[in-house]
Short mmCIF file of C-alpha atoms in Angstrom, two decimals:
data_model
loop_
_atom_site.label_atom_id
_atom_site.label_comp_id
_atom_site.label_asym_id
_atom_site.label_seq_id
_atom_site.Cartn_x
_atom_site.Cartn_y
_atom_site.Cartn_z
CA MET A 1 107.86 117.84 82.28
CA THR A 2 107.94 120.45 85.42
CA ILE A 3 108.54 117.91 88.43
CA GLN A 4 112.14 117.93 88.89
CA PHE A 5 113.65 114.63 90.36
CA SER A 6 116.62 113.59 92.51
CA HIS A 7 119.12 111.52 92.06
CA THR A 8 117.03 109.65 95.64
CA LYS A 9 113.63 110.02 94.08
CA PHE A 10 114.73 108.15 90.62
CA LEU A 11 116.14 105.04 92.70
CA ALA A 12 112.54 105.46 94.49
CA ALA A 13 111.30 105.48 90.72
CA LEU A 14 113.01 103.00 89.72
CA VAL A 15 111.97 100.30 92.37
CA LEU A 16 108.53 101.54 92.19
CA VAL A 17 108.62 100.33 89.11
CA THR A 18 109.89 96.75 90.20
CA LEU A 19 107.56 96.49 92.85
CA VAL A 20 104.74 97.25 90.41
CA ILE A 21 105.73 95.20 87.63
CA ALA A 22 106.42 92.58 90.19
CA SER A 23 102.86 92.95 91.05
CA CYS A 24 101.23 92.47 88.31
CA LYS A 25 103.22 89.12 86.90
CA ASN A 26 102.46 88.18 90.27
CA ASN A 27 98.47 89.13 89.51
CA ASP A 28 98.65 87.55 85.83
CA LYS A 29 99.08 83.94 87.56
CA GLY A 30 96.65 81.01 88.41
CA GLY A 31 95.64 80.47 83.70
CA LYS A 32 94.45 81.36 81.54
CA THR A 33 91.58 84.72 81.38
CA SER A 34 90.52 86.50 78.04
CA LYS A 35 92.65 89.35 77.29
CA PRO A 36 90.58 92.75 78.61
CA GLU A 37 90.54 95.89 75.18
CA LEU A 38 91.66 98.30 78.58
CA ARG A 39 93.50 96.86 81.75
CA PHE A 40 95.53 99.20 83.74
CA ARG A 41 96.96 100.49 87.26
CA LEU A 42 94.81 102.10 90.27
CA ALA A 43 96.85 102.84 93.34
CA LEU A 44 96.12 104.70 96.61
CA GLU A 45 97.82 104.07 100.35
CA MET A 46 94.81 104.18 102.59
CA LYS A 47 93.24 101.71 103.51
CA PRO A 48 89.39 100.51 103.32
CA GLU A 49 88.14 101.17 107.24
CA THR A 50 89.75 104.79 106.33
CA LYS A 51 85.92 105.40 103.91
CA ILE A 52 87.98 107.25 101.83
CA TRP A 53 89.31 104.62 99.95
CA GLU A 54 86.09 103.99 98.77
CA VAL A 55 86.58 106.59 96.26
CA ALA A 56 89.42 104.33 94.50
CA ASN A 57 87.48 100.51 95.31
CA LEU A 58 84.46 102.44 93.24
CA PHE A 59 86.11 103.55 90.73
CA ARG A 60 86.98 100.84 89.72
CA GLU A 61 84.11 98.36 90.47
CA GLU A 62 82.06 101.27 88.24
CA LEU A 63 84.35 101.38 85.17
CA GLN A 64 84.81 97.46 85.26
CA LYS A 65 80.51 97.39 84.53
CA ALA A 66 79.28 96.86 81.35
CA SER A 67 78.40 100.56 79.30
CA PRO A 68 76.18 100.02 76.86
CA GLU A 69 75.66 104.08 75.81
CA HIS A 70 79.75 104.18 75.29
CA GLY A 71 79.68 99.84 73.56
CA ILE A 72 81.57 98.61 76.40
CA LYS A 73 81.07 95.09 77.93
CA GLN A 74 81.71 93.73 80.91
CA GLY A 75 85.06 92.61 81.53
CA GLU A 76 86.26 94.84 78.43
CA ILE A 77 88.39 97.40 81.02
CA VAL A 78 89.93 95.32 84.09
CA VAL A 79 92.02 97.21 86.76
CA ASP A 80 94.97 96.14 88.85
CA PHE A 81 93.82 97.29 92.35
CA TYR A 82 97.44 98.96 94.80
CA ASP A 83 96.29 99.53 97.65
CA GLN A 84 96.52 99.84 101.41
CA GLY A 85 100.76 101.61 99.98
CA SER A 86 100.88 98.48 98.60
CA ILE A 87 103.60 99.37 96.31
CA GLY A 88 104.50 102.88 97.95
CA THR A 89 103.08 105.86 99.84
CA GLU A 90 100.98 108.40 98.12
CA ARG A 91 104.32 111.00 97.24
CA GLN A 92 105.70 107.74 94.83
CA LEU A 93 102.90 107.31 93.75
CA LEU A 94 101.92 111.07 92.47
CA GLU A 95 105.71 110.81 91.00
CA ALA A 96 105.03 107.16 89.51
CA CYS A 97 102.03 108.64 87.85
CA SER A 98 103.42 111.48 86.38
CA PHE A 99 106.69 109.10 84.61
CA GLY A 100 103.21 106.61 83.24
CA VAL A 101 104.41 104.18 85.97
CA VAL A 102 101.30 103.45 87.35
CA GLU A 103 98.39 105.11 85.30
CA VAL A 104 96.29 106.36 88.01
CA VAL A 105 96.17 107.49 91.62
CA GLN A 106 94.51 108.75 94.60
CA VAL A 107 96.20 110.95 96.96
CA ASN A 108 95.40 113.68 99.47
CA SER A 109 95.14 117.28 97.60
CA ALA A 110 97.80 118.39 100.45
CA VAL A 111 100.27 115.73 98.19
CA VAL A 112 99.68 117.61 95.39
CA THR A 113 101.20 120.80 96.96
CA THR A 114 104.49 119.30 96.52
CA ILE A 115 104.53 119.35 92.37
CA GLU A 116 100.64 122.32 92.27
CA PRO A 117 101.40 125.13 94.91
CA SER A 118 97.69 126.72 94.05
CA TYR A 119 96.33 122.92 95.51
CA ALA A 120 98.23 124.92 98.68
CA ILE A 121 95.32 126.92 98.99
CA LEU A 122 92.91 124.48 99.75
CA ASN A 123 94.05 123.96 103.23
CA LEU A 124 93.40 127.59 104.34
CA PRO A 125 90.99 127.62 107.60
CA TYR A 126 87.37 128.33 106.72
CA LEU A 127 87.97 128.40 102.95
CA PHE A 128 84.65 126.53 102.44
CA SER A 129 81.93 127.93 104.86
CA ASP A 130 80.15 124.32 105.02
CA LYS A 131 79.78 121.55 102.66
CA SER A 132 77.63 122.59 100.41
CA HIS A 133 80.10 125.29 99.25
CA LEU A 134 83.03 123.07 98.70
CA GLN A 135 80.72 120.84 97.35
CA LYS A 136 79.98 123.44 94.48
CA VAL A 137 83.30 124.95 94.43
CA LEU A 138 85.20 121.50 93.37
CA ASN A 139 82.43 120.19 91.93
CA GLY A 140 82.17 123.09 89.49
CA PRO A 141 84.30 124.98 87.19
CA THR A 142 87.02 125.56 90.10
CA GLY A 143 88.11 122.49 91.02
CA LYS A 144 88.25 121.70 87.33
CA GLU A 145 90.41 124.54 86.75
CA MET A 146 92.54 122.78 89.60
CA LEU A 147 92.56 119.84 87.89
CA ASP A 148 93.29 120.69 84.95
CA MET A 149 96.41 122.55 86.79
CA LEU A 150 98.01 119.55 86.22
CA SER A 151 98.40 119.43 82.85
CA LYS A 152 101.92 120.71 83.35
CA HIS A 153 103.41 117.99 84.94
CA ASP A 154 102.67 115.79 82.56
CA LEU A 155 99.24 114.78 84.54
CA GLN A 156 95.33 114.80 84.43
CA GLY A 157 93.15 115.45 87.17
CA LEU A 158 89.83 114.26 87.59
CA GLY A 159 88.31 114.50 90.61
CA PHE A 160 87.64 116.10 94.22
CA TYR A 161 86.14 114.11 96.22
CA SER A 162 85.68 115.24 100.23
CA ALA A 163 86.81 113.88 103.87
CA GLY A 164 85.16 116.18 106.09
CA PHE A 165 86.29 118.85 108.62
CA ARG A 166 88.88 118.89 110.27
CA SER A 167 87.71 119.98 114.32
CA MET A 168 89.86 119.57 117.52
CA PHE A 169 90.21 117.22 120.01
CA PHE A 170 92.14 117.20 123.65
CA THR A 171 92.79 116.38 126.82
CA TYR A 172 91.02 118.73 129.40
CA PRO A 173 89.74 119.40 133.34
CA LYS A 174 86.59 117.22 133.44
CA ASP A 175 85.33 120.30 135.64
CA ARG A 176 85.62 123.26 133.05
CA PRO A 177 83.20 122.67 129.41
CA CYS A 178 85.10 122.75 126.56
CA ALA A 179 87.33 124.93 124.97
CA SER A 180 84.82 126.72 122.91
CA THR A 181 87.07 130.32 122.67
CA PRO A 182 90.86 131.08 120.49
CA GLU A 183 90.85 132.34 124.58
CA GLU A 184 89.89 128.89 125.24
CA PHE A 185 92.36 127.35 123.51
CA ARG A 186 95.65 129.18 124.97
CA GLY A 187 98.27 126.63 126.62
CA LEU A 188 97.17 123.57 124.69
CA LYS A 189 100.24 121.87 123.08
CA ILE A 190 97.57 120.64 119.30
CA ARG A 191 99.88 118.31 116.71
CA VAL A 192 99.86 120.11 113.04
CA MET A 193 101.43 118.73 110.37
CA GLU A 194 104.89 120.33 109.39
CA SER A 195 102.52 122.65 106.75
CA PRO A 196 103.26 126.36 107.18
CA THR A 197 99.78 126.97 106.52
CA MET A 198 98.98 124.65 108.82
CA ILE A 199 100.93 125.60 112.14
CA ASN A 200 100.47 129.57 111.95
CA THR A 201 95.62 128.50 111.16
CA ILE A 202 96.29 126.56 114.68
CA ASN A 203 98.41 129.32 116.49
CA ALA A 204 95.98 132.53 115.01
CA MET A 205 93.06 130.23 116.26
CA GLY A 206 94.55 130.06 119.64
CA ALA A 207 96.76 126.72 120.36
CA SER A 208 100.25 126.41 120.26
CA ALA A 209 100.73 124.30 116.98
CA SER A 210 103.38 121.36 117.77
CA PRO A 211 104.32 119.86 114.15
CA LEU A 212 104.70 116.11 114.90
CA PRO A 213 104.98 112.82 112.73
CA PHE A 214 100.56 111.03 113.03
CA SER A 215 102.71 107.84 114.16
CA GLU A 216 103.75 109.25 117.04
CA LEU A 217 100.27 111.06 117.73
CA TYR A 218 98.57 108.20 120.28
CA GLN A 219 101.71 108.14 122.53
CA GLY A 220 102.22 112.30 122.17
CA ILE A 221 98.93 112.38 124.05
CA LYS A 222 99.43 109.74 125.89
CA THR A 223 103.03 111.30 128.18
CA GLY A 224 101.39 114.58 127.21
CA VAL A 225 104.29 115.49 124.82
CA VAL A 226 100.96 116.99 123.29
CA ASP A 227 97.56 117.88 124.31
CA GLY A 228 95.37 117.10 121.31
CA ALA A 229 95.33 117.65 117.90
CA GLU A 230 93.26 118.42 114.65
CA ASN A 231 91.22 116.04 111.84
CA SER A 232 88.20 115.00 111.80
CA VAL A 233 85.81 112.61 113.78
CA LYS A 234 86.19 109.01 111.35
CA VAL A 235 90.23 109.44 112.21
CA PHE A 236 89.51 109.72 116.09
CA ALA A 237 87.53 107.79 115.72
CA SER A 238 89.82 105.24 114.21
CA TYR A 239 92.29 106.01 115.94
CA ARG A 240 90.33 104.82 119.75
CA TYR A 241 92.33 108.57 121.13
CA GLN A 242 90.03 108.73 123.71
CA GLU A 243 92.20 105.69 125.21
CA ALA A 244 95.07 108.66 125.12
CA GLY A 245 93.27 110.28 127.09
CA CYS A 246 91.00 112.82 125.31
CA ASN A 247 88.47 113.79 126.79
CA CYS A 248 86.91 116.86 124.13
CA PHE A 249 85.71 116.73 120.67
CA SER A 250 85.30 120.70 119.59
CA LEU A 251 83.54 121.10 116.56
CA THR A 252 85.46 124.05 115.18
CA GLU A 253 86.06 122.52 111.54
CA HIS A 254 88.30 125.23 110.54
CA SER A 255 90.23 123.28 107.51
CA ALA A 256 88.63 120.64 104.98
CA ASP A 257 90.25 117.21 103.88
CA GLN A 258 89.75 116.63 100.23
CA HIS A 259 91.32 113.05 98.16
CA VAL A 260 92.32 113.92 94.13
CA LEU A 261 91.71 111.19 90.90
CA ILE A 262 94.74 111.62 89.16
CA VAL A 263 95.50 110.14 85.95
CA ASN A 264 99.08 110.32 83.74
CA GLN A 265 98.21 112.27 80.75
CA LYS A 266 100.01 111.15 78.26
CA TRP A 267 98.00 107.74 78.47
CA LEU A 268 94.42 109.04 78.56
CA ASN A 269 95.07 110.91 76.08
CA ASP A 270 96.06 108.02 74.03
CA LEU A 271 93.54 106.14 74.60
CA GLU A 272 90.79 105.43 72.36
CA PRO A 273 87.50 107.61 73.05
CA LYS A 274 85.31 105.72 74.18
CA TYR A 275 87.68 104.78 77.15
CA ARG A 276 88.83 107.85 77.53
CA GLU A 277 85.49 109.25 78.36
CA ARG A 278 83.83 106.85 80.22
CA ILE A 279 87.36 107.25 82.69
CA LYS A 280 86.28 110.95 82.89
CA GLN A 281 82.34 109.46 83.56
CA VAL A 282 82.99 106.93 85.82
CA ALA A 283 85.18 110.27 88.10
CA SER A 284 82.45 112.16 88.37
CA ALA A 285 79.24 109.65 88.64
CA ILE A 286 81.06 107.83 91.98
CA THR A 287 80.88 111.31 93.25
CA PRO A 288 77.36 110.89 94.94
CA LYS A 289 78.15 107.04 95.79
CA TYR A 290 80.91 108.28 97.72
CA ASN A 291 79.48 110.98 99.30
CA ALA A 292 76.37 109.25 100.49
CA ILE A 293 79.28 106.20 102.09
CA TRP A 294 81.11 108.95 104.26
CA ASP A 295 78.55 110.80 105.79
CA ALA A 296 76.88 107.30 107.01
CA THR A 297 80.25 106.50 108.28
CA SER A 298 81.13 109.83 109.90
CA LYS A 299 77.57 110.15 111.77
CA GLU A 300 78.48 106.57 113.38
CA ALA A 301 81.80 107.56 114.07
CA MET A 302 80.94 110.60 116.00
CA GLU A 303 77.92 108.31 117.50
CA TYR A 304 81.37 105.87 118.70
CA VAL A 305 82.62 108.79 120.16
CA GLU A 306 79.87 110.17 122.52
CA HIS A 307 79.47 106.73 123.56
CA ASN A 308 82.71 106.45 124.72
CA SER A 309 82.32 109.50 127.23
CA VAL A 310 84.01 112.06 124.74
CA ARG A 311 82.06 115.98 125.42
CA ILE A 312 81.41 117.10 121.92
CA GLN A 313 81.94 121.08 121.66
CA GLU A 314 79.22 123.33 119.32
CA VAL A 315 81.82 126.26 118.76
CA ASP A 316 81.03 129.94 117.54
CA LYS A 317 82.54 129.59 114.57
CA THR A 318 82.81 134.25 113.85
CA ALA A 319 85.41 134.53 116.80
CA PHE A 320 88.31 131.62 114.82
CA MET A 321 86.95 133.90 111.79
CA GLU A 322 88.55 136.64 112.56
CA SER A 323 91.44 135.21 114.69
CA VAL A 324 92.83 133.32 110.90
CA THR A 325 92.46 136.67 109.22
CA PRO A 326 96.38 136.96 109.06
CA VAL A 327 96.93 133.58 107.82
CA TYR A 328 95.39 134.58 104.40
CA ASP A 329 98.07 137.05 103.94
CA GLU A 330 101.21 135.20 105.17
CA PHE A 331 99.77 132.74 102.96
CA PHE A 332 100.75 134.82 99.90
CA GLU A 333 103.99 136.19 101.46
CA ILE A 334 104.63 131.52 101.28
CA TYR A 335 102.99 131.43 98.20
CA PRO A 336 103.49 135.20 95.96
CA ASN A 337 102.70 132.63 92.82
CA VAL A 338 99.53 131.87 94.07
CA SER A 339 96.67 133.89 91.92
CA ARG A 340 94.60 135.85 95.03
CA ALA A 341 92.38 135.76 92.51
CA LEU A 342 91.90 131.69 92.58
CA PHE A 343 91.28 132.26 95.93
CA ASN A 344 88.75 135.11 96.17
CA ARG A 345 86.84 132.80 93.76
CA ILE A 346 86.66 129.83 96.09
CA LYS A 347 85.90 132.17 99.24
CA ASN A 348 83.11 133.87 97.12
CA LYS A 349 81.64 131.78 95.48
#
C-alpha cells in the first residue's frame, strides 16, 4: 500500500475504528433481526441539504432492494449508513477505507489528491467545456481509468458524481454592472481553498485569491476580509451569502466539482461475484437519478438567489479561458509526475 501515515494519523485511524465499532454496536440494539447475507459500512461527511449527499443515499437504497437478475432478495444486503461526518472527516474516511475499517466512502475528488496526484487535474480551470463534456469524460473510459488508479492504494473507485460548476460571487458597488471580465475583477479579494491550482486560477482570472477556512467565510465577507468567494449556486443559497453582503453572482463556471464513491479493494474482490457485480451496477445506475436531483435543486437555488436581490451576471468565458492558460504549465511544474496525456485526453474529448 502506498499511503503513508504519520503516528498522529495512525492514532486518528484507531479512534475512527473505535467510533465505528461503537456505532455498529448501537445499531445492533433493539431486538433480533434476520441476519443479512452481506452487511457493510458506508460513510460520508456531507449533510442531506447539500444534495451531493444523495449519491450515498441512492447507493444505499438501491443496494438494499431485491435484484432478481443477480439472485439477490430484499434484505439480503444491509448498509450501515454514517453521514454528516458522524465518524470522521472526508480525509479520515478515505484513510479508514484504505485500512478496511469502512468498506465504502463518498468523498470530494479534491480529497483524493492527497493520495493520488492525478486527481488534481480535475481542479484545473475550464478543463470541461460544459456539463455534457464533463459527463462524457467522467462516465466514460477516461473516468474509469482514473477510478482504477486507486488500486495502488488498496482502493477502487466506483463512480464520479458531478456537484456542478464553481462561479464567483461577491460584494460590488450597486451603481456598477457586476464584474464580467478579468479586468473588472481586479482588486476583488476572492476566498479560495488552500490549493495552489485554485489560487493560481483566481489570480489569473483577475481577482486576488485569498485562502481562508470555509468556516470563516461568512464572517470574512461580512467584515470585508474578503469581497466574496467561488463556489456553486447551491452553496451560495444554502449559506445565504446575500445576508453577508454579496450582491453579485457572475457565472464564470471556471471549474467543476465532483464526488467519488470509493470501496476497499480487498473487501470488494473477496465478495461473492453476485454482490461484487451488484455493487458496481448500482454505482453506475444511480448517476441519472442523482443528476436529476442535482439539476432540479440547482434550478431552485438559482431562483432563490434571484429572488433575494442578487444580480446574476452572464460572462463571455473566452477572455477567462485565455487568462488561465499559464495555470496549466504551472500545474505540471507542481505535479511533474501527472500525465500530460491524461490532461490532453480530457481537454480534447
